[in-house]
Amino acid sequence: MDEIDETVSRSYPMVPIRDVVVFPFMMVPFVIGRQSSVLALESALEGDKKIYLATQMDASQDNPAPEDIYEVGTVANIVQSLKLPDGNIKVLVEGLRRARTAAVEENGGFLRAEVILDQVAKVSKAKVSLLAKRLNSLFEEFAKLNPNLNYETIVQASQSTDAERLADTIAANLPVTVEDKQSLLEVADPVERMERICEFIEVEIEKVKMDKSLQGRVRRQMEKAQREYYLSEKMKAIQKELGRGEKDEIEELKTKVEEAKMSEDAQEKATNEINRLEQMPPMSAETTVSRTYIDWLVSMPWTKRSREIKDLQRAERILNEDHYGLEKVKERILEFLAVRQLSSKTQQGSILCFVGPPGVGKTSLGRSIGRATGRKFVRLSLGGVRDEAEIRGHRRTYIGALPGQIIQMMKKAKTRNPVLLMDEVDKMSTDFRGDPSAALMEVLDPEHNKEFVDHYLDTEFDLSQVMFICTANVLHTIPRPLQDRMEIIHISGYTELEKLNIAEQYLVKKQLKQQGLKPEQIEFTSEGIQEIINSYTRESGVRNLDREIANVCRKVARKVVTARSEKSEFKKVVIDKDQVQELLGIQKFRRSLAAEANEVGLATGLAWTEVGGEVLLTEATTMKGKGNLTLTGKLGEVMQESAKAALSFVRSRSGAFGLGKDFHKLLDLHVHVPEGAIPKDGPSAGIALATTIVSALAGIPVRRDVAMTGEITLRGKVLPIGGVKEKVLAAHRSDIETVILPKENEKDLKDIPQSVLDDVKIVLVEHMDEVLDIALESPILKKNGEEFLDEQRPPRIKQVNRPEVH
């Protein structure tokens, strides 16, 4: 080996190398491809063929900085170099001396390192001799266990008396990581290095022995040479070595089953499943299925209950804190708690169904009930559910089977008496996968839900203590048998006064908190909130009102931040009517009468929709023809039949209305309900259609401030209808002064707030004659029908401010 002089500090061309550590006395071939490394190699070849090799910390870096290269490397002699066709150079180097990097500089496109050469330490020959013998024996043992080692090279080194050579040769051939080899290279003392190498070899020997021991144990246990069985048994052996025996898991499961205090049938199923699990191979697919099933059984709240709060005063306070109005619902909850106080033996849960338009607080009311009663609250959305398995679960024979949503919610609640809110129960659908509403009947039946059986659990679970609350926008999409199992509580839309109170007491405070505003920065006046309600929202609930208040708050928040950034003074913003119009822009809705003027053939009807009541205009016109009736406006079958019944009534009373007996043979009648893109149906527009037809034929305008609803018969009787409160509220919103209702709907007036009844005059009628007396601008003049048809008079339109009620 070529020697270098003993100068302590020297300068050499430097080549960073990847994934290899070069030791002294070591011959290493590798390929140089980086341009800087090629230049460093050429510089070394032009000189004394000495080069400094240091390992880079991250092998993925193409251009490592000096701090990315280990400080300790090896000065090597270039034994051979060969330029390859692709431009790379293959070199063979021989390590000479350890060296520590003192400084690195870039010179001529390559790195040149100033290094401090490692001086040979003086060591005790006796100690070195003992360590060399130990090292040789350990390495010989390791070589026998690992046939891949280059044993001849180490034998040659062991014959040498040089401790440095022996230690470095063995270190270079150890099957350890680059980091471990670098740590050995950085140890200058040969004695310490030999001791470290002995430790590495001992660890490697233990690893090889352990692996061979495991393989031997597995081979002795194997009866067949199948690959899956071999892996299974090897896993068992590894678990045994780690002290994680399968028996411990089985015992743990048995303990959990005992602690769960489940029903007798469920405990028997869980025990049988654990016994099956013991017989299964750990790698079997059935193992996971069984474990999951047992985990579900154990995690169910078989006996755990929430401590129920029965304090009526506290419950009433919480309900009033969270919601304004809704007296019927609050009264029902307080009655439920009162019964629980008097009869502690009453275990049967309650099943309520809140029905009302969107935005009136049905879902949030369920949360308040949970808080007021002290029960855990969980919510299940049934909108769009069309699979019966969503309720009852899948049988375990299916891959990926799970319990139904009811059982999943019970697991989530962790108690057997939660408040379970089933949202949007009217939005369930049906297809080839079954009818989820039919599966829900057992859940919501107080007589049967104590023995509810989920297909996955396949055992009875008691739901009788659950307080079920369902919400729906409409009832007609809910099957009648399912309705029969629930206590229906109708929640109507809010009046303007109620909306104002809700906004002042709840919505404004909530939005100030959410938008990060303080009361000294913004103030909502009653006038401003009233303007938002009247001109920017038209709804039964308060959801859009909440959005518009949030919109105002965001615009004020921007002004606050702008003032801060400009370091100017911010003045409190008072949200009045003018400020609302400035912030929210053009009014979306205009408060006006349903019609601009009293017109012939234009009557105001009232309709019920899923989002509350609406004013519905109906108009009719006559043309010379052959007695054809045309109905437009996307009317449903029932509404078309109402129009035909109204026309038949008018024909039967043609003499009383001053029409000729054969007027229908000389005139075509066209009845239209505007907003033709919206489907309309129902019998409640009957009297409005009849009034429109009479007005068009008799030429008498209909009063614009009168709205009406009711079903008509062929004899002119007015029959009761539904949705009275919503319809009267719609009339009130549109500044209608008089509302005509059927006499039999008088009982429904108690649900209408007194503030609305003070502003709207309610007229109860039993016959169509009463309707016409009130709705028409003037009495019908009896005259000869032929004279009426021959007249070519324009329709009378009269502007009125506040017409007198007849």
PDB file of C-alpha atoms in Angstrom, residues 136 139-140 143 149-156:
ATOM      1  CA  ASN A 136     -11.749 -13.122  15.391  1.00  0.00           C
ATOM      2  CA  PHE A 139     -16.581 -12.901  13.496  1.00  0.00           C
ATOM      3  CA  GLU A 140     -15.853 -16.557  12.740  1.00  0.00           C
ATOM      4  CA  ALA A 143     -19.504 -15.888   9.319  1.00  0.00           C
ATOM      5  CA  LEU A 149     -19.694 -12.589   4.114  1.00  0.00           C
ATOM      6  CA  ASN A 150     -16.298 -12.286   2.353  1.00  0.00           C
ATOM      7  CA  TYR A 151     -14.520 -14.501   4.880  1.00  0.00           C
ATOM      8  CA  GLU A 152     -11.164 -14.854   3.022  1.00  0.00           C
ATOM      9  CA  THR A 153     -10.503 -11.110   3.223  1.00  0.00           C
ATOM     10  CA  ILE A 154     -11.029 -11.148   6.979  1.00  0.00           C
ATOM     11  CA  VAL A 155      -8.815 -14.250   7.421  1.00  0.00           C
ATOM     12  CA  GLN A 156      -5.973 -12.440   5.682  1.00  0.00           C
TER      13      GLN A 156
END
